[in-house]
Every structure is written in C-alpha cells, then in structure tokens.
Coordinates of N, CA and C in Angstrom, one line a residue:
M1 N 27.2 -64.2 154.9 CA 28.5 -64.4 154.4 C 29.2 -63.0 154.2
P2 N 30.4 -62.9 154.6 CA 31.1 -61.7 154.4 C 31.5 -61.5 152.9
V3 N 31.5 -60.2 152.5 CA 31.8 -59.9 151.2 C 33.3 -59.5 151.2
P4 N 34.1 -60.1 150.3 CA 35.6 -59.8 150.3 C 35.8 -58.3 149.9
S5 N 36.6 -57.7 150.8 CA 36.9 -56.3 150.5 C 38.0 -56.2 149.4
A6 N 38.3 -55.0 149.0 CA 39.3 -54.7 147.9 C 40.7 -55.1 148.5
D7 N 40.9 -54.7 149.8 CA 42.2 -55.0 150.4 C 42.4 -56.5 150.5
F8 N 41.3 -57.3 150.8 CA 41.4 -58.7 150.9 C 41.8 -59.3 149.6
K9 N 41.1 -58.8 148.5 CA 41.4 -59.3 147.2 C 42.9 -59.0 146.8
Q10 N 43.4 -57.9 147.1 CA 44.8 -57.5 146.8 C 45.7 -58.4 147.5
A11 N 45.4 -58.6 148.8 CA 46.3 -59.5 149.6 C 46.3 -60.9 149.1
L12 N 45.2 -61.4 148.6 CA 45.1 -62.7 148.0 C 45.9 -62.8 146.7
K13 N 45.9 -61.7 145.9 CA 46.6 -61.7 144.6 C 48.1 -61.8 144.9
K14 N 48.6 -61.2 146.0 CA 50.0 -61.2 146.3 C 50.5 -62.5 146.8
L15 N 49.7 -63.4 147.2 CA 50.1 -64.7 147.7 C 50.7 -65.5 146.5
S16 N 51.7 -66.4 146.9 CA 52.2 -67.3 145.8 C 51.3 -68.4 145.6
E17 N 51.5 -69.2 144.6 CA 50.6 -70.4 144.3 C 50.7 -71.4 145.4
K18 N 51.9 -71.6 146.0 CA 52.0 -72.5 147.1 C 51.2 -72.1 148.3
E19 N 51.3 -70.8 148.6 CA 50.6 -70.2 149.8 C 49.1 -70.3 149.6
K20 N 48.6 -70.0 148.3 CA 47.2 -70.1 148.0 C 46.7 -71.6 148.2
E21 N 47.5 -72.5 147.7 CA 47.2 -73.9 147.8 C 47.1 -74.3 149.3
A22 N 48.0 -73.9 150.1 CA 48.0 -74.3 151.5 C 46.8 -73.7 152.2
L23 N 46.5 -72.4 151.9 CA 45.3 -71.7 152.5 C 44.0 -72.4 152.1
L24 N 43.9 -72.8 150.8 CA 42.7 -73.5 150.3 C 42.6 -74.9 151.0
L25 N 43.6 -75.6 151.1 CA 43.6 -76.9 151.7 C 43.2 -76.8 153.2
R26 N 43.7 -75.8 153.9 CA 43.3 -75.5 155.3 C 41.8 -75.2 155.4
L27 N 41.3 -74.4 154.4 CA 39.9 -74.1 154.4 C 39.0 -75.3 154.2
V28 N 39.3 -76.1 153.3 CA 38.4 -77.3 153.0 C 38.5 -78.3 154.1
R29 N 39.6 -78.4 154.8 CA 39.7 -79.3 155.9 C 38.7 -78.9 157.1
K30 N 38.4 -77.6 157.2 CA 37.6 -77.1 158.2 C 36.1 -77.0 157.8
D31 N 35.8 -76.9 156.5 CA 34.5 -76.7 156.1 C 34.1 -77.7 155.0
A32 N 33.2 -78.7 155.4 CA 32.8 -79.8 154.5 C 32.1 -79.2 153.3
E33 N 31.3 -78.2 153.5 CA 30.5 -77.7 152.4 C 31.4 -77.0 151.4
A34 N 32.5 -76.3 151.9 CA 33.5 -75.7 150.9 C 34.2 -76.8 150.2
Y35 N 34.5 -77.9 150.9 CA 35.1 -79.0 150.2 C 34.2 -79.6 149.1
D36 N 32.9 -79.8 149.4 CA 32.0 -80.4 148.4 C 31.8 -79.4 147.3
T37 N 31.8 -78.1 147.5 CA 31.6 -77.2 146.4 C 32.8 -77.2 145.5
L38 N 34.0 -77.2 146.1 CA 35.2 -77.3 145.3 C 35.3 -78.6 144.5
A39 N 35.0 -79.7 145.2 CA 35.0 -81.0 144.5 C 34.0 -81.0 143.3
F40 N 32.9 -80.4 143.5 CA 31.9 -80.3 142.4 C 32.4 -79.5 141.2
E41 N 33.1 -78.4 141.6 CA 33.7 -77.5 140.5 C 34.9 -78.1 139.8
L42 N 35.7 -78.8 140.6 CA 37.0 -79.2 140.1 C 37.1 -80.7 139.6
L43 N 36.4 -81.6 140.2 CA 36.5 -83.0 139.9 C 35.5 -83.5 138.9
E44 N 35.9 -84.3 137.9 CA 35.0 -84.7 136.9 C 34.0 -85.8 137.4
D45 N 34.4 -86.6 138.4 CA 33.6 -87.7 138.9 C 32.5 -87.2 139.8
V46 N 32.5 -86.0 140.3 CA 31.5 -85.4 141.1 C 30.6 -84.6 140.2
T47 N 29.4 -85.2 139.9 CA 28.4 -84.6 139.0 C 27.1 -84.3 139.7
L48 N 26.2 -83.7 139.0 CA 24.9 -83.4 139.6 C 24.2 -84.7 140.0
E49 N 24.3 -85.7 139.1 CA 23.7 -87.0 139.4 C 24.2 -87.6 140.7
T50 N 25.5 -87.6 140.8 CA 26.1 -88.2 142.1 C 25.7 -87.4 143.3
L51 N 25.6 -86.1 143.2 CA 25.2 -85.3 144.3 C 23.8 -85.5 144.7
I52 N 22.9 -85.6 143.6 CA 21.5 -85.8 143.9 C 21.3 -87.2 144.5
E53 N 22.0 -88.2 144.0 CA 21.9 -89.5 144.6 C 22.4 -89.5 146.1
R54 N 23.5 -88.9 146.4 CA 24.0 -88.8 147.7 C 23.0 -88.1 148.6
S55 N 22.4 -87.0 148.2 CA 21.4 -86.2 149.0 C 20.2 -87.0 149.2
S56 N 19.8 -87.8 148.1 CA 18.6 -88.6 148.3 C 18.8 -89.7 149.3
E57 N 20.0 -90.3 149.3 CA 20.3 -91.3 150.3 C 20.3 -90.7 151.7
T58 N 20.8 -89.5 151.8 CA 20.9 -88.9 153.1 C 19.5 -88.6 153.6
I59 N 18.6 -88.1 152.7 CA 17.2 -87.7 153.1 C 16.5 -89.0 153.5
H60 N 16.7 -90.1 152.8 CA 16.1 -91.4 153.1 C 16.5 -91.8 154.5
D61 N 17.8 -91.8 154.8 CA 18.3 -92.2 156.0 C 17.8 -91.3 157.2
I62 N 17.7 -90.0 156.9 CA 17.2 -89.1 158.0 C 15.8 -89.5 158.4
L63 N 14.9 -89.7 157.4 CA 13.5 -90.0 157.7 C 13.3 -91.4 158.3
F64 N 14.1 -92.3 157.9 CA 13.8 -93.7 158.4 C 14.6 -94.1 159.6
T65 N 15.4 -93.1 160.1 CA 16.1 -93.4 161.4 C 15.7 -92.5 162.5
V66 N 14.6 -91.8 162.3 CA 14.1 -90.9 163.4 C 13.7 -91.7 164.6
S67 N 13.9 -91.1 165.7 CA 13.4 -91.8 166.9 C 13.1 -90.8 168.0
G68 N 12.3 -91.2 168.9 CA 11.9 -90.3 170.0 C 10.6 -90.8 170.6
R69 N 10.1 -90.2 171.6 CA 8.9 -90.6 172.2 C 7.7 -90.5 171.3
S70 N 7.7 -89.3 170.6 CA 6.6 -89.1 169.7 C 7.1 -89.2 168.2
L71 N 6.6 -90.1 167.5 CA 7.1 -90.2 166.1 C 6.8 -89.0 165.3
S72 N 5.6 -88.3 165.5 CA 5.3 -87.1 164.8 C 6.3 -86.0 165.1
K73 N 6.7 -85.8 166.3 CA 7.7 -84.8 166.6 C 9.0 -85.1 166.0
A74 N 9.4 -86.4 166.1 CA 10.7 -86.9 165.5 C 10.7 -86.7 164.0
L75 N 9.5 -86.9 163.4 CA 9.5 -86.7 161.9 C 9.6 -85.2 161.6
G76 N 9.0 -84.4 162.4 CA 9.1 -82.9 162.2 C 10.6 -82.5 162.3
R77 N 11.3 -83.1 163.2 CA 12.8 -82.8 163.3 C 13.5 -83.3 162.1
G78 N 13.1 -84.6 161.7 CA 13.7 -85.2 160.5 C 13.4 -84.4 159.3
L79 N 12.2 -83.9 159.2 CA 11.9 -83.1 158.0 C 12.7 -81.8 157.9
K80 N 13.0 -81.2 159.1 CA 13.8 -80.0 159.1 C 15.2 -80.4 158.6
K81 N 15.8 -81.5 159.1 CA 17.1 -81.9 158.7 C 17.2 -82.2 157.2
A82 N 16.1 -82.8 156.7 CA 16.1 -83.2 155.3 C 16.0 -81.9 154.4
T83 N 15.3 -80.9 154.8 CA 15.2 -79.7 154.1 C 16.6 -78.9 154.1
Q84 N 17.3 -79.1 155.3 CA 18.6 -78.5 155.4 C 19.6 -79.2 154.4
E85 N 19.4 -80.5 154.2 CA 20.2 -81.2 153.2 C 19.9 -80.7 151.8
I86 N 18.7 -80.5 151.5 CA 18.3 -80.0 150.2 C 18.9 -78.6 150.0
A87 N 18.8 -77.7 151.0 CA 19.4 -76.4 150.9 C 20.9 -76.5 150.7
R88 N 21.6 -77.4 151.4 CA 23.0 -77.6 151.2 C 23.3 -78.0 149.7
Y89 N 22.5 -78.9 149.2 CA 22.7 -79.4 147.8 C 22.6 -78.1 146.9
Q90 N 21.6 -77.3 147.1 CA 21.4 -76.1 146.3 C 22.5 -75.1 146.4
R91 N 23.1 -74.9 147.6 CA 24.2 -74.0 147.8 C 25.4 -74.5 147.0
I92 N 25.6 -75.8 147.0 CA 26.8 -76.4 146.4 C 26.7 -76.4 144.9
T93 N 25.5 -76.7 144.3 CA 25.4 -76.9 142.9 C 24.7 -75.7 142.1
K94 N 23.9 -74.9 142.8 CA 23.1 -73.9 142.2 C 22.1 -74.5 141.2
D95 N 21.7 -75.7 141.4 CA 20.8 -76.4 140.5 C 19.4 -76.4 141.0
R96 N 18.5 -75.6 140.4 CA 17.2 -75.4 140.9 C 16.3 -76.6 140.6
K97 N 16.5 -77.2 139.4 CA 15.7 -78.4 139.0 C 16.0 -79.6 140.0
G98 N 17.3 -79.8 140.3 CA 17.7 -80.8 141.3 C 17.1 -80.5 142.7
E99 N 17.0 -79.3 143.0 CA 16.4 -78.9 144.3 C 15.0 -79.3 144.3
V100 N 14.2 -79.0 143.3 CA 12.8 -79.4 143.2 C 12.7 -80.9 143.2
E101 N 13.5 -81.6 142.5 CA 13.5 -83.0 142.4 C 13.7 -83.6 143.8
L102 N 14.6 -83.0 144.6 CA 14.8 -83.5 146.0 C 13.6 -83.2 146.9
H103 N 13.0 -82.0 146.7 CA 11.8 -81.7 147.4 C 10.7 -82.7 147.1
L104 N 10.5 -83.1 145.8 CA 9.5 -84.0 145.5 C 9.8 -85.4 146.0
Y105 N 11.1 -85.8 146.0 CA 11.5 -87.1 146.6 C 11.1 -87.1 148.0
L106 N 11.4 -86.1 148.8 CA 11.1 -86.0 150.2 C 9.6 -86.1 150.4
L107 N 8.8 -85.4 149.6 CA 7.4 -85.4 149.7 C 6.9 -86.8 149.4
D108 N 7.4 -87.5 148.4 CA 7.0 -88.8 148.0 C 7.2 -89.8 149.2
L109 N 8.4 -89.7 149.9 CA 8.7 -90.5 151.0 C 7.7 -90.2 152.1
I110 N 7.3 -89.0 152.4 CA 6.4 -88.7 153.4 C 5.0 -89.2 153.1
F111 N 4.5 -89.0 151.9 CA 3.2 -89.4 151.5 C 3.0 -90.9 151.3
E112 N 4.1 -91.6 151.0 CA 4.1 -93.1 150.9 C 4.2 -93.8 152.2
N113 N 4.8 -93.1 153.2 CA 5.1 -93.8 154.5 C 4.6 -93.2 155.8
F114 N 4.4 -91.9 155.8 CA 4.1 -91.3 157.1 C 2.9 -90.5 157.2
T115 N 1.9 -90.7 156.3 CA 0.7 -89.9 156.3 C -0.2 -90.2 157.6
G116 N 0.0 -91.3 158.2 CA -0.7 -91.6 159.4 C -0.3 -90.7 160.5
Q117 N 0.8 -90.1 160.5 CA 1.2 -89.1 161.5 C 0.6 -87.8 161.4
F118 N -0.1 -87.5 160.2 CA -0.8 -86.3 160.1 C -1.9 -86.2 161.1
E119 N -2.5 -87.3 161.5 CA -3.6 -87.3 162.5 C -3.1 -87.3 163.9
S120 N -1.8 -87.2 164.2 CA -1.3 -87.2 165.5 C -1.8 -86.0 166.3
I121 N -1.7 -86.0 167.6 CA -2.1 -84.9 168.5 C -1.3 -83.6 168.1
Y122 N 0.0 -83.8 167.8 CA 0.8 -82.7 167.4 C 0.7 -82.4 165.9
K123 N 0.5 -81.1 165.7 CA 0.2 -80.7 164.3 C 1.5 -80.3 163.6
G124 N 2.7 -80.3 164.2 CA 3.9 -79.8 163.7 C 4.3 -80.5 162.4
F125 N 4.2 -81.8 162.3 CA 4.6 -82.5 161.1 C 3.7 -82.2 160.0
Y126 N 2.4 -82.2 160.2 CA 1.4 -81.8 159.2 C 1.7 -80.4 158.6
V127 N 1.9 -79.5 159.5 CA 2.1 -78.1 159.1 C 3.4 -78.0 158.3
A128 N 4.5 -78.7 158.8 CA 5.8 -78.6 158.1 C 5.6 -79.2 156.7
T129 N 4.9 -80.3 156.6 CA 4.7 -80.9 155.3 C 3.9 -80.0 154.3
A130 N 2.9 -79.3 154.9 CA 2.1 -78.4 154.1 C 3.0 -77.2 153.6
R131 N 3.8 -76.7 154.5 CA 4.7 -75.7 154.1 C 5.7 -76.1 153.0
L132 N 6.2 -77.4 153.1 CA 7.1 -77.9 152.1 C 6.4 -78.0 150.8
V133 N 5.1 -78.4 150.7 CA 4.4 -78.5 149.5 C 4.3 -77.1 148.9
L134 N 4.0 -76.1 149.7 CA 3.9 -74.7 149.2 C 5.2 -74.2 148.7
R135 N 6.3 -74.5 149.4 CA 7.6 -74.1 149.0 C 8.0 -74.7 147.7
T136 N 7.7 -76.0 147.5 CA 8.0 -76.7 146.3 C 7.2 -76.1 145.1
M137 N 5.9 -75.7 145.3 CA 5.1 -75.1 144.3 C 5.7 -73.7 143.9
M138 N 6.2 -73.0 144.9 CA 6.8 -71.7 144.7 C 8.1 -71.8 143.9
L139 N 8.9 -72.8 144.2 CA 10.1 -73.0 143.5 C 9.9 -73.4 142.1
I140 N 8.9 -74.2 141.8 CA 8.6 -74.6 140.5 C 8.1 -73.4 139.6
K141 N 7.2 -72.6 140.2 CA 6.7 -71.5 139.5 C 7.8 -70.4 139.2
K142 N 8.6 -70.2 140.2 CA 9.6 -69.1 140.1 C 10.9 -69.5 139.3
H143 N 11.3 -70.7 139.4 CA 12.6 -71.0 138.8 C 12.6 -72.0 137.6
L144 N 11.5 -72.7 137.4 CA 11.5 -73.7 136.3 C 10.7 -73.3 135.2
H145 N 11.0 -73.8 134.0 CA 10.3 -73.5 132.8 C 8.8 -74.0 132.9
E146 N 7.9 -73.4 132.2 CA 6.5 -73.7 132.3 C 6.2 -75.2 131.9
D147 N 7.0 -75.8 131.1 CA 6.8 -77.2 130.7 C 6.9 -78.1 132.0
Y148 N 7.8 -77.7 132.9 CA 7.9 -78.5 134.2 C 6.6 -78.3 135.0
H149 N 6.0 -77.2 134.9 CA 4.7 -77.0 135.7 C 3.7 -78.1 135.4
L150 N 3.6 -78.4 134.1 CA 2.7 -79.5 133.7 C 3.2 -80.8 134.2
E151 N 4.5 -81.0 134.1 CA 5.1 -82.3 134.5 C 4.8 -82.6 135.9
Y152 N 4.9 -81.6 136.8 CA 4.8 -81.8 138.2 C 3.3 -81.6 138.7
Q153 N 2.4 -81.1 137.9 CA 1.1 -80.8 138.3 C 0.3 -81.9 139.0
D154 N 0.3 -83.1 138.4 CA -0.5 -84.2 138.9 C 0.0 -84.6 140.3
K155 N 1.4 -84.7 140.5 CA 1.9 -85.1 141.7 C 1.6 -84.1 142.8
L156 N 1.8 -82.8 142.5 CA 1.5 -81.8 143.5 C 0.0 -81.7 143.9
N157 N -0.9 -81.9 142.9 CA -2.3 -82.0 143.1 C -2.7 -83.2 144.0
A158 N -2.0 -84.3 143.9 CA -2.2 -85.4 144.8 C -1.8 -85.1 146.2
F159 N -0.7 -84.4 146.4 CA -0.3 -84.0 147.7 C -1.3 -83.0 148.3
L160 N -1.7 -82.1 147.5 CA -2.7 -81.1 148.0 C -4.0 -81.7 148.4
T161 N -4.5 -82.7 147.6 CA -5.7 -83.3 147.9 C -5.6 -84.1 149.2
D162 N -4.5 -84.7 149.4 CA -4.4 -85.5 150.7 C -4.3 -84.5 151.9
L163 N -3.5 -83.4 151.7 CA -3.4 -82.4 152.8 C -4.8 -81.7 153.1
N164 N -5.5 -81.4 152.0 CA -6.7 -80.7 152.2 C -7.8 -81.6 152.7
G165 N -7.7 -82.9 152.6 CA -8.7 -83.8 153.1 C -8.5 -84.1 154.6
R166 N -7.5 -83.6 155.2 CA -7.3 -83.8 156.7 C -8.0 -82.8 157.5
S167 N -8.4 -83.2 158.7 CA -9.1 -82.4 159.6 C -8.2 -81.2 160.2
K168 N -6.9 -81.4 160.1 CA -6.0 -80.3 160.7 C -5.9 -79.2 159.7
R169 N -6.5 -79.3 158.5 CA -6.4 -78.2 157.5 C -6.9 -76.9 158.1
R170 N -7.9 -76.9 159.0 CA -8.5 -75.7 159.6 C -7.6 -75.1 160.6
Q171 N -6.6 -75.8 161.1 CA -5.6 -75.3 162.0 C -4.5 -74.6 161.4
L172 N -4.4 -74.6 160.1 CA -3.2 -74.0 159.4 C -3.3 -72.5 159.5
S173 N -2.2 -71.8 159.7 CA -2.2 -70.3 159.8 C -2.0 -69.7 158.4
F174 N -1.9 -70.5 157.4 CA -1.8 -70.0 156.0 C -2.7 -70.7 155.1
N175 N -2.9 -70.1 153.9 CA -3.9 -70.6 153.0 C -3.2 -71.7 152.1
L176 N -3.8 -72.9 152.1 CA -3.3 -74.0 151.3 C -4.2 -74.2 150.1
P177 N -3.7 -74.0 148.9 CA -4.6 -74.0 147.7 C -5.1 -75.4 147.5
M178 N -6.2 -75.5 146.8 CA -6.8 -76.8 146.5 C -6.1 -77.5 145.4
Q179 N -5.5 -76.7 144.4 CA -4.8 -77.3 143.3 C -3.6 -76.5 142.9
F180 N -2.7 -77.1 142.2 CA -1.5 -76.4 141.7 C -1.9 -75.8 140.3
E181 N -2.0 -74.5 140.3 CA -2.5 -73.8 139.1 C -1.4 -73.6 138.1
V182 N -1.6 -74.0 136.9 CA -0.6 -73.9 135.8 C -1.0 -72.7 135.0
N183 N -0.1 -71.8 134.7 CA -0.4 -70.5 133.9 C -0.6 -70.8 132.5

C-alpha cells in the first residue's frame, strides 16, 4: 500500500466537500473492500457480528462448493480462498478475536467433514490444514489474552491429535507440536 505523501495530504485538504464526496464514491465503486471498510466504519447496521456471519457463510459456501477431478486438490484451493476471506475480514475490522473465531470455524468444518481427504495421494490439503492450525495457535498466543488460551486449548489439542495421528505427519517440512501449550 502506498503511503500518502505530504503533497497528497495538502491536495486532499484543498478539495471541497462535494469533490471529496465524489472522489470517495468513485473509490468505493471500484474497490469492494474499501466499500466494506467504510460501511463498517460509518453504518450502524454493519457490525462485527454481521461481518463474522457473512464471512462464515462465505467460508461454508467455498468449502462445500469445491469441485474438480481431485477433491483433495480442490479442497486445498478452497482452503486458500477461505483463508483469504478471513484475511479480508481482518483487514476490514482489525478484530483479532473474530479472526481467530473464523479460523476455528474453518478448522471445525474441515475436521467434521473432510478428514478423509487427509489420506489422499496428494498431501497439499493435509499440509495446508496443519499450517492453518499452527497459524491459529500463533494468533491466539500473540494477540489474545491468556484466558482465551485456556478456552481454545481443548479444541486445538483435538485438531493436533488428529493431525499427528496421520501417516503423512512424517512428510511435513515443519514441526507440528503434540499439544497447544498454555503459559
């Protein structure tokens, strides 16, 4: 992202209210994320809850509408799109707890519906899921209060137990812990 220069800021200050409004409306017509960010900031009916609900529905739709010759490869692509949706939510709201909740929702969907694909010939979906669990653990430790560590510990340990019990664990190029350690 470009950083606005001092000249840019001065030019922006010189614009009239009508010109600023026209410029802003032109921007949001071209950039959906800018529109969503401004809607979240300005409109009362766009709340964290509604954005989490919308992102959850999008993630659900992404995972359950994947298609392709190999379900495992298609799920890997779907997992990538779902994590992009979570990143979009975080950029719009700056809400770390909501980001973690969406990660856990995505992992719940995977572990409830798609663990059979971990044993596929292709290891991409298994590796991407393991990386997602690690990223979720890192986000919890780095951005959330220690009380949440305890709240999420059992769920993360269940994910880790399942992943560590698979034969593909030896093919991972990174270390997958056995448990989520709480400080």
